[in-house]
mmCIF file of C-alpha atoms in Angstrom:
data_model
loop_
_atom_site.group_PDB
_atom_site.id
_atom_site.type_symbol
_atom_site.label_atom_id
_atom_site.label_comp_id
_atom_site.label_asym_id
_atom_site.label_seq_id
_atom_site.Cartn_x
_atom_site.Cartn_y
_atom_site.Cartn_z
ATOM 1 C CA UNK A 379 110.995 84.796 120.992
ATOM 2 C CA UNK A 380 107.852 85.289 122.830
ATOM 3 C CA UNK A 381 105.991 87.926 122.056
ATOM 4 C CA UNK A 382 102.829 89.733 124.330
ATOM 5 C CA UNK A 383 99.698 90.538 123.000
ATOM 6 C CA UNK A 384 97.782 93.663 124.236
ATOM 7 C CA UNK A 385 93.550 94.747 123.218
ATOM 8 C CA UNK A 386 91.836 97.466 123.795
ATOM 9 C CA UNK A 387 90.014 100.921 122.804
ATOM 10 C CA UNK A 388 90.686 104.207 122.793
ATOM 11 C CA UNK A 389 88.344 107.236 122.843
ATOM 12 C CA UNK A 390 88.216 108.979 119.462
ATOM 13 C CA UNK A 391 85.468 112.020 120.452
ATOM 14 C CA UNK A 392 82.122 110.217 121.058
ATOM 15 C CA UNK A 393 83.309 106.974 119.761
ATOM 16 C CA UNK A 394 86.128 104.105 120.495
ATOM 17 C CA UNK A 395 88.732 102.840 117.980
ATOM 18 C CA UNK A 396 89.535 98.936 118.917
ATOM 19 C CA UNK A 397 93.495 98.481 118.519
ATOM 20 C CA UNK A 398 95.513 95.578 119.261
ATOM 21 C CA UNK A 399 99.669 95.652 119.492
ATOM 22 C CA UNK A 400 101.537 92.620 119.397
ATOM 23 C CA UNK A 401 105.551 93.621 121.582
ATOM 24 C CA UNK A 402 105.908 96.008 124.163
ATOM 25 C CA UNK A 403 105.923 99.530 122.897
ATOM 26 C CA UNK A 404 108.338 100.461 125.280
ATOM 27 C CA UNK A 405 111.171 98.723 123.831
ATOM 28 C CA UNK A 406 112.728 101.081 122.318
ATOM 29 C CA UNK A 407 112.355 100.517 118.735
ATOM 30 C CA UNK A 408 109.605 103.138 116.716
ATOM 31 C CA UNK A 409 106.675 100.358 115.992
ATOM 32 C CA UNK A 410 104.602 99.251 112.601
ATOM 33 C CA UNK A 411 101.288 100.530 112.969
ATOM 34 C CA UNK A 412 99.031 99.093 110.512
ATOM 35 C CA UNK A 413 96.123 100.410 108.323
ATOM 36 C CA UNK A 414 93.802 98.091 106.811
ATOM 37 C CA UNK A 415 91.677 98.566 103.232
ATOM 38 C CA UNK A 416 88.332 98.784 102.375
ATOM 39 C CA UNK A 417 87.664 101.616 103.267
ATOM 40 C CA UNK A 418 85.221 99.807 105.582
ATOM 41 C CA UNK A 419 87.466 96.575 105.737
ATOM 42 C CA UNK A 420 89.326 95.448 109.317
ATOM 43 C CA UNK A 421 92.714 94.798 110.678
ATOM 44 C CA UNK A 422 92.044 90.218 109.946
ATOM 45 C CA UNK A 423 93.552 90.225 106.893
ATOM 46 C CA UNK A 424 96.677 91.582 107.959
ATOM 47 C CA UNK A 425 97.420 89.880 111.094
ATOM 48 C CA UNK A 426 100.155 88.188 110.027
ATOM 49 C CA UNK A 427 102.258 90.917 109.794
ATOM 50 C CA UNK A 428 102.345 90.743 113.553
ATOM 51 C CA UNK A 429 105.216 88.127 113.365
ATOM 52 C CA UNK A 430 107.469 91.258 112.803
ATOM 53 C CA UNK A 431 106.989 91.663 116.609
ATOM 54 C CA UNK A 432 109.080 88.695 116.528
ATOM 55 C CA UNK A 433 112.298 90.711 116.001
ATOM 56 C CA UNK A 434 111.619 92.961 118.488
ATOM 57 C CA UNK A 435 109.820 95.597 116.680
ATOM 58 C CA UNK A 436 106.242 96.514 118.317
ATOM 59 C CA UNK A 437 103.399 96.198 115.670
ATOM 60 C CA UNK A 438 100.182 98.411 116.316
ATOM 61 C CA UNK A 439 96.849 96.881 114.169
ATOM 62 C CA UNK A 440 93.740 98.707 114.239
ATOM 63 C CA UNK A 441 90.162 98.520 113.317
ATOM 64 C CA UNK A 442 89.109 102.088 111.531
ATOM 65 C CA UNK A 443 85.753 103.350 112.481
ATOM 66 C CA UNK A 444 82.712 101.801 111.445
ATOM 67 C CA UNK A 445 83.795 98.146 111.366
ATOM 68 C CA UNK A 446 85.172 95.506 113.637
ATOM 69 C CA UNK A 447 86.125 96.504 117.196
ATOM 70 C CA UNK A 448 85.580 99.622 116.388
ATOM 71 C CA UNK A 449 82.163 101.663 117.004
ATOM 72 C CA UNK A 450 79.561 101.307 113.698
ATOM 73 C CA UNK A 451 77.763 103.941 113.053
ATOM 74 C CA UNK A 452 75.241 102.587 110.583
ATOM 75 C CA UNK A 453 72.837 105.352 110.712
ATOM 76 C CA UNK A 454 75.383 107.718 109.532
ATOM 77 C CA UNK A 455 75.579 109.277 105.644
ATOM 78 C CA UNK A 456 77.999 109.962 103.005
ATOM 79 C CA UNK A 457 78.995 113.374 104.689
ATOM 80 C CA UNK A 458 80.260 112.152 107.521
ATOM 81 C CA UNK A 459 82.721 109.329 105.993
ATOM 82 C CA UNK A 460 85.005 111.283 104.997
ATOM 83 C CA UNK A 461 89.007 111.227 104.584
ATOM 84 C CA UNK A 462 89.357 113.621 107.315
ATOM 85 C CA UNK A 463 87.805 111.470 109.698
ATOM 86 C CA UNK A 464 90.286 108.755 109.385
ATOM 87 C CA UNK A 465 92.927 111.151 109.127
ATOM 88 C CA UNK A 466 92.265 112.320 112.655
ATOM 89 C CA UNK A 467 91.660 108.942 113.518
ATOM 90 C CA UNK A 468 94.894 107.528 112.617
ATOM 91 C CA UNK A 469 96.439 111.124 114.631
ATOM 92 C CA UNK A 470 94.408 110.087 117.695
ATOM 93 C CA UNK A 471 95.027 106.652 117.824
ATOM 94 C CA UNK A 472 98.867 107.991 117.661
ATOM 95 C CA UNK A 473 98.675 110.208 120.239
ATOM 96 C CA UNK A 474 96.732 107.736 122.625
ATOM 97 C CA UNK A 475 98.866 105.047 122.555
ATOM 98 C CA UNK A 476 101.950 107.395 122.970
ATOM 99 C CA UNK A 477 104.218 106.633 119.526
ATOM 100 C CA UNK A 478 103.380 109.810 117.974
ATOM 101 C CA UNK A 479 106.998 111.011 118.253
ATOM 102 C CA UNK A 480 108.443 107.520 116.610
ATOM 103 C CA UNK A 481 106.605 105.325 114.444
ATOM 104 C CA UNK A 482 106.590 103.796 111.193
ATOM 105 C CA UNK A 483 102.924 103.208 109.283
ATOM 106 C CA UNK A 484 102.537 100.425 106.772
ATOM 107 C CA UNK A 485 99.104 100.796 104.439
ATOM 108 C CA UNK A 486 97.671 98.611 102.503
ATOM 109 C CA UNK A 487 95.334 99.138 99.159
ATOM 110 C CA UNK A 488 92.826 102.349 100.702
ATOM 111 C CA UNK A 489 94.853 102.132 103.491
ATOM 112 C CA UNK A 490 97.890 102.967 101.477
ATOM 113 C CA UNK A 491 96.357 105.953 100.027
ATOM 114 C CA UNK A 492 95.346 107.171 103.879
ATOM 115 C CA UNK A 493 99.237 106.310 104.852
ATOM 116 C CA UNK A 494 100.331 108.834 102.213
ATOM 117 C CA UNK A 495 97.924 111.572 102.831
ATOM 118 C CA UNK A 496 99.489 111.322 106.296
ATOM 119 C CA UNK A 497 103.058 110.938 105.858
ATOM 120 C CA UNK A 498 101.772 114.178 103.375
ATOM 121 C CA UNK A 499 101.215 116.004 106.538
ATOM 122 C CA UNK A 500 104.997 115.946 107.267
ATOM 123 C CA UNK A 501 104.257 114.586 111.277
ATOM 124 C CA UNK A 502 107.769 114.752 113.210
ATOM 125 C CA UNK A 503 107.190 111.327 114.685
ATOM 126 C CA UNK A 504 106.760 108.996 111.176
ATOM 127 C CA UNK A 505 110.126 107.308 110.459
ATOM 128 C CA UNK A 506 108.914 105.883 107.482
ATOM 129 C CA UNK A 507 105.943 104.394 105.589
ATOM 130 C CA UNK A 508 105.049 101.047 103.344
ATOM 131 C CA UNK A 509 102.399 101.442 100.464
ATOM 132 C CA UNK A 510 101.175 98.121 99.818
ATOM 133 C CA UNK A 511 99.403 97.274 97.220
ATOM 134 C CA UNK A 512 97.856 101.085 97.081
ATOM 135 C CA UNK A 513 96.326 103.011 94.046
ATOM 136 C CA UNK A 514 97.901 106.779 93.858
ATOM 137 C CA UNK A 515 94.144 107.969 92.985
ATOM 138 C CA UNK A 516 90.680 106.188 91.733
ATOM 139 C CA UNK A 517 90.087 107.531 88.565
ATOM 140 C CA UNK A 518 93.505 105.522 87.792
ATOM 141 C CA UNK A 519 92.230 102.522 89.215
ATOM 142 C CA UNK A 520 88.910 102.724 87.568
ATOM 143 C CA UNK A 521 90.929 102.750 84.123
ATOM 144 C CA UNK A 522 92.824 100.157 84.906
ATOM 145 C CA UNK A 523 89.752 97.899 86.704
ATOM 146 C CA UNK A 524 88.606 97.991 83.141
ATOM 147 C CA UNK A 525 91.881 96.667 81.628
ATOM 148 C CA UNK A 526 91.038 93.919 83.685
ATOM 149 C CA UNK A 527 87.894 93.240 83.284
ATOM 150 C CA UNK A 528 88.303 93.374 79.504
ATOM 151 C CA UNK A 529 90.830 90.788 80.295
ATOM 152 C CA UNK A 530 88.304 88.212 81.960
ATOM 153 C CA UNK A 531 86.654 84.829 80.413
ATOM 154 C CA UNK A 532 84.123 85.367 77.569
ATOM 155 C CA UNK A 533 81.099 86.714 78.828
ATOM 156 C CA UNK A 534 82.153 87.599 82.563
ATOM 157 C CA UNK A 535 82.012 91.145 82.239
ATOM 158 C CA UNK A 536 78.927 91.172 80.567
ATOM 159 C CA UNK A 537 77.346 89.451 83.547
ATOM 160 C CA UNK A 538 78.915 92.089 85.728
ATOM 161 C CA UNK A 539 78.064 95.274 83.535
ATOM 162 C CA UNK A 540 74.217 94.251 83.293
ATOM 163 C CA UNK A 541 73.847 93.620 87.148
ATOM 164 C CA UNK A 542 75.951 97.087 87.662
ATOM 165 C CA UNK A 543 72.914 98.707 85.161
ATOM 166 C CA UNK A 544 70.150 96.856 86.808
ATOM 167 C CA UNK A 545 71.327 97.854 90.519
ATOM 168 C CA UNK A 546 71.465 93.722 91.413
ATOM 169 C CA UNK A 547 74.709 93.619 92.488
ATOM 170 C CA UNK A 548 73.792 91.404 95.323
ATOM 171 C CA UNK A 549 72.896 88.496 92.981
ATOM 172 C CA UNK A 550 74.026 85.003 92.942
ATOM 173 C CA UNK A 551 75.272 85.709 89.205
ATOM 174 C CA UNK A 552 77.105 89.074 90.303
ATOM 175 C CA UNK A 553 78.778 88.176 93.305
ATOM 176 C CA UNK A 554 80.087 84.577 90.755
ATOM 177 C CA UNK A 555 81.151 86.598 88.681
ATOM 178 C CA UNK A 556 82.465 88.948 91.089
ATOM 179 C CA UNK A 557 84.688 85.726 92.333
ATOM 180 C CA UNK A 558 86.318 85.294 89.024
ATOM 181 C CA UNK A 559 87.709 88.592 89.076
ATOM 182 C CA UNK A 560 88.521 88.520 92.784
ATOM 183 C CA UNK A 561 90.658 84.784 92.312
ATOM 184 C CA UNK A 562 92.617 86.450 89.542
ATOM 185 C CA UNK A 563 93.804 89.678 91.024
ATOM 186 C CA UNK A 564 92.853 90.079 94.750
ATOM 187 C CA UNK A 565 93.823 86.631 96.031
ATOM 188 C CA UNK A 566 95.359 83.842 94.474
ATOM 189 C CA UNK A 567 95.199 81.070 97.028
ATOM 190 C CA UNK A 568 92.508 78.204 97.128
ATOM 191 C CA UNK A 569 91.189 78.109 99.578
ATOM 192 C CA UNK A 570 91.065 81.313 100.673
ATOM 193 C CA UNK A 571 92.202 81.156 103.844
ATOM 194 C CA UNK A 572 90.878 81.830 107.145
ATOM 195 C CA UNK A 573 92.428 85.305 108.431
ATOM 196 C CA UNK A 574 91.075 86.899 104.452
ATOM 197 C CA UNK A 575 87.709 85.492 104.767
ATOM 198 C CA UNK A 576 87.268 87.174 108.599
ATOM 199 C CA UNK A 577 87.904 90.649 106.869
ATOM 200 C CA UNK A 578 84.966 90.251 104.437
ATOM 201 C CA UNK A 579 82.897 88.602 106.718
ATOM 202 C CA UNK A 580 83.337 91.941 108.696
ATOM 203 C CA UNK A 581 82.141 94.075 105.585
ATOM 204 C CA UNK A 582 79.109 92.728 104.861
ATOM 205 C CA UNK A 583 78.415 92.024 108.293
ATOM 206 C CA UNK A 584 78.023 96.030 108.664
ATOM 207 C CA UNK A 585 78.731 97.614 104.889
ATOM 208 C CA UNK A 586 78.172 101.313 105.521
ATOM 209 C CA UNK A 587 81.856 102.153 105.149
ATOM 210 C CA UNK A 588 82.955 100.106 102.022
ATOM 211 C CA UNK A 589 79.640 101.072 100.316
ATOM 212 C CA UNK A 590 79.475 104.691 101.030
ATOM 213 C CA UNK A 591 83.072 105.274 100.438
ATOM 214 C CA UNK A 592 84.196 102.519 97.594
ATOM 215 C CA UNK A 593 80.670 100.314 96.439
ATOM 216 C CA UNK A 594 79.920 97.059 95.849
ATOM 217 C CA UNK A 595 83.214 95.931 94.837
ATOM 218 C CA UNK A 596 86.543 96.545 94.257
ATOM 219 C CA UNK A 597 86.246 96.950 90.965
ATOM 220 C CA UNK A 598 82.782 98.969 90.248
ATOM 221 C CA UNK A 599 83.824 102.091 92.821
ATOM 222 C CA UNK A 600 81.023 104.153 92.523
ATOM 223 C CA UNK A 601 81.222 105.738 96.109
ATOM 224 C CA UNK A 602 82.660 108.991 97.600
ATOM 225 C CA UNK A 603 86.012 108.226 97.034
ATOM 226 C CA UNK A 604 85.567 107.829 92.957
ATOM 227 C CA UNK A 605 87.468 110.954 92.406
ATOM 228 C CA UNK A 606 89.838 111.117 95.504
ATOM 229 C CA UNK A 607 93.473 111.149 94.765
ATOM 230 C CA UNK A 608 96.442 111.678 96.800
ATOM 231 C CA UNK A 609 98.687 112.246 93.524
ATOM 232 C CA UNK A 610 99.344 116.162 94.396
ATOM 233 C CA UNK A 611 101.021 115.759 97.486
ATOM 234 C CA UNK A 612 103.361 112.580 96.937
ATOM 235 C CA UNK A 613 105.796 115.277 96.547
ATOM 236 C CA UNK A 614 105.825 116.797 100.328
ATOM 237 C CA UNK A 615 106.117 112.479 101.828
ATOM 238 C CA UNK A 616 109.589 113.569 102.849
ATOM 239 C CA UNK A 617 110.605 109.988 104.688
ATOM 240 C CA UNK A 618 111.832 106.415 103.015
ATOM 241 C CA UNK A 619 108.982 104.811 101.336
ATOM 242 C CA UNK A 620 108.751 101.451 99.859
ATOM 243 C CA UNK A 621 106.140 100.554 97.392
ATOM 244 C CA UNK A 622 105.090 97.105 97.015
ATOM 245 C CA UNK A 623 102.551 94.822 95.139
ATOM 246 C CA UNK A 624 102.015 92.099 93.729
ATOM 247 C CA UNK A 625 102.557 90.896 89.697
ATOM 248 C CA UNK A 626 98.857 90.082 89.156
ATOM 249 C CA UNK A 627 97.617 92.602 91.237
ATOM 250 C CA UNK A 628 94.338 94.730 90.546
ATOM 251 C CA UNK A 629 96.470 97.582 92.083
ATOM 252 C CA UNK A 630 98.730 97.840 88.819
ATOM 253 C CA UNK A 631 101.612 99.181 87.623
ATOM 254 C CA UNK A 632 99.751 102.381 86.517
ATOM 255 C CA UNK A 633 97.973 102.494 89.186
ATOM 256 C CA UNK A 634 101.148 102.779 91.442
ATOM 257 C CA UNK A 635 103.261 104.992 88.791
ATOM 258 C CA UNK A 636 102.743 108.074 90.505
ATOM 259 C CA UNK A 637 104.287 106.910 93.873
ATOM 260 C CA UNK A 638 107.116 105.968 92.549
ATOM 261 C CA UNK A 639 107.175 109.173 89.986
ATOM 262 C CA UNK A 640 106.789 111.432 92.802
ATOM 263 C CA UNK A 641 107.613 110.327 96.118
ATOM 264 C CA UNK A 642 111.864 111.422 96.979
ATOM 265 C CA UNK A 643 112.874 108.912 98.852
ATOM 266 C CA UNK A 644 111.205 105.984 97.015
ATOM 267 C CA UNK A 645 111.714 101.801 96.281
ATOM 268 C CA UNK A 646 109.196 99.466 94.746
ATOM 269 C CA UNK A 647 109.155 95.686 95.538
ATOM 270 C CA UNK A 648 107.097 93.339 93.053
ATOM 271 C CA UNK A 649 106.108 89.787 94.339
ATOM 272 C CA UNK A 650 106.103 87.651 91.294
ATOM 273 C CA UNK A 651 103.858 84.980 92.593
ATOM 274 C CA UNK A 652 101.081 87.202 93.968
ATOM 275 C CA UNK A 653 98.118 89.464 93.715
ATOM 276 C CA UNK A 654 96.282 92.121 95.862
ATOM 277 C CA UNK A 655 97.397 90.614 99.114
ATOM 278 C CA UNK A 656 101.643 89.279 99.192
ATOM 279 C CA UNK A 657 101.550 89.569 102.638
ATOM 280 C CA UNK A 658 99.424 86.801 102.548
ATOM 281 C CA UNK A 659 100.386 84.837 99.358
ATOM 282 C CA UNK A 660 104.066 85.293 99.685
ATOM 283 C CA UNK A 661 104.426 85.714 103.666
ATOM 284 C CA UNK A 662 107.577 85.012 104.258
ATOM 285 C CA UNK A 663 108.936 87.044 101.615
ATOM 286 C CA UNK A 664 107.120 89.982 102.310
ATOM 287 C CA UNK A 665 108.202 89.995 105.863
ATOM 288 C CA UNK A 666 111.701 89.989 104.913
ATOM 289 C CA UNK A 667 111.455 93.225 102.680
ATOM 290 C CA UNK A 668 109.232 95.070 105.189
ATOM 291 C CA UNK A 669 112.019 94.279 107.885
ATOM 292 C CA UNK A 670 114.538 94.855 106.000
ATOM 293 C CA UNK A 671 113.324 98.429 105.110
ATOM 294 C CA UNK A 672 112.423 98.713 108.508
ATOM 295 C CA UNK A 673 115.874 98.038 109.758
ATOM 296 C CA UNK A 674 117.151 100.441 107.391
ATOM 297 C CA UNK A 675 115.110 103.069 109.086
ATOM 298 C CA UNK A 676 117.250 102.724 112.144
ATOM 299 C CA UNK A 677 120.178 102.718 110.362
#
């Protein structure tokens, strides 16, 4: 079926959030608003999952502050990217498209651990919320990036670690290196295609958020976020979740443990032939669990 295609901003206090929904939101049916990684990443990457609107089912994407469509801010500091702001965001952007009293939020990797900070919150409108691919706090992750790294070719991670020491991180040897890791456990697929390369184009294009909040990779997080976790309150996410990832994923088992531990309601989907991104590596797969769950929400 044909599906329309809608752009634009909305005012979040001095700035604009850029948004894009793919259906008519007036159909009836609660839609899949989206929320990107990074933090400091954009909505590219995960424009695929607009083919949901396909079934009937509005799908909202956005680009968080700081990157994209959105307003960058490059003179600002580490105090004022914080959670909260993107908390509020994500409530504005709610509000000013009008779904705040029916919706359903899908997150992926930091925008997983945003999604269930939210759903947290206990908001009337959320139906139900995806965690894809989403660590339930950093210090976990930064145990388990070295797990991986350990697990790299001879003499990787030694490349890596000395550039980390030396501050070089930018180097033709790190960012190699980097790439090893990154074809292992963040995307599998050679090339990488188009719609995943316009995401980190965007982040180094303007990298205040990622570095501020994460650093210069996914694996060496040495930002704000280092010791965030939203562990404490998976207990009070009182709607259907479903947790998925993928098998070779840098967001691992352990990483993900607590979600499952925690969270009531709770399901966890693994895609077998996959890393960081299914939604991308498995696409047609991954659509059919998220609507699937999603149809169960209506149920």
């Amino acid at each position: 079926m044909a599906v329309t295609t809608a752009r634009g901003r909305v005012r979040f206090g001095e700035w604009q959030t850029w948004y894009r929904v793919t259906g008519d939101l007036d159909s009836g049916r609660p839609p899949l608003v989206v929320a990107h990684g990074g933090p400091g990443s954009t909505h590219d990457y995960l424009l695929g999952l607009a083919a949901l609107a396909e079934e009937g089912r509005p799908v909202v994407h956005y680009d968080q502050l700081g990157n994209g469509g959105s307003s960058h801010l490059p003179d600002r500091g580490a105090d004022f990217w914080t959670v909260s702001l993107f908390l509020d965001e994500l409530d504005n952007l709610l509000s000013a498209l009008g779904v705040s009293d029916g919706y359903a939020l899908l997150g992926h990797s930091w925008g997983g651990m945003l999604a269930a900070r939210h759903a947290a919150g206990r908001p009337p409108g959320l139906r139900g919320l995806v965690i894809a691919s989403s660590p339930a706090s950093y210090p976990l992750w930064l145990r388990e990036m070295k797990v991986l790294r350990d697990r790299l070719p001879p003499g990787v991670d030694d490349t890596l670690l000395r550039h980390e020491a030396a501050g070089t991180t930018e180097s033709h040897a790190y960012l190699k290196a980097m790439r090893c890791f990154y074809d292992r456990h963040v995307c599998r697929l050679k090339p990488w295609p188009r719609e995943f390369m316009a995401s980190f184009y965007e982040i180094y294009n303007d990298p205040t958020v990622y570095f501020t909040m994460n650093g210069p990779t996914e694996f060496h997080v040495v930002g704000t976020l280092r010791d965030w976790s939203v562990v404490e309150c998976c207990p009070d996410i009182a709607v259907p979740v479903l947790l998925t990832s993928g098998r070779h994923d840098e967001a691992t088992p352990a990483t993900m443990q607590p979600f499952a531990d925690l969270i009531p309601d709770v399901r966890w989907e693994v895609f077998e032939e996959s890393s960081h991104v299914p939604h991308i590596e498995e696409p047609e797969r991954f659509r059919a669990v998220v609507s699937g769950f999603l149809d169960g929400l209506l149920a």
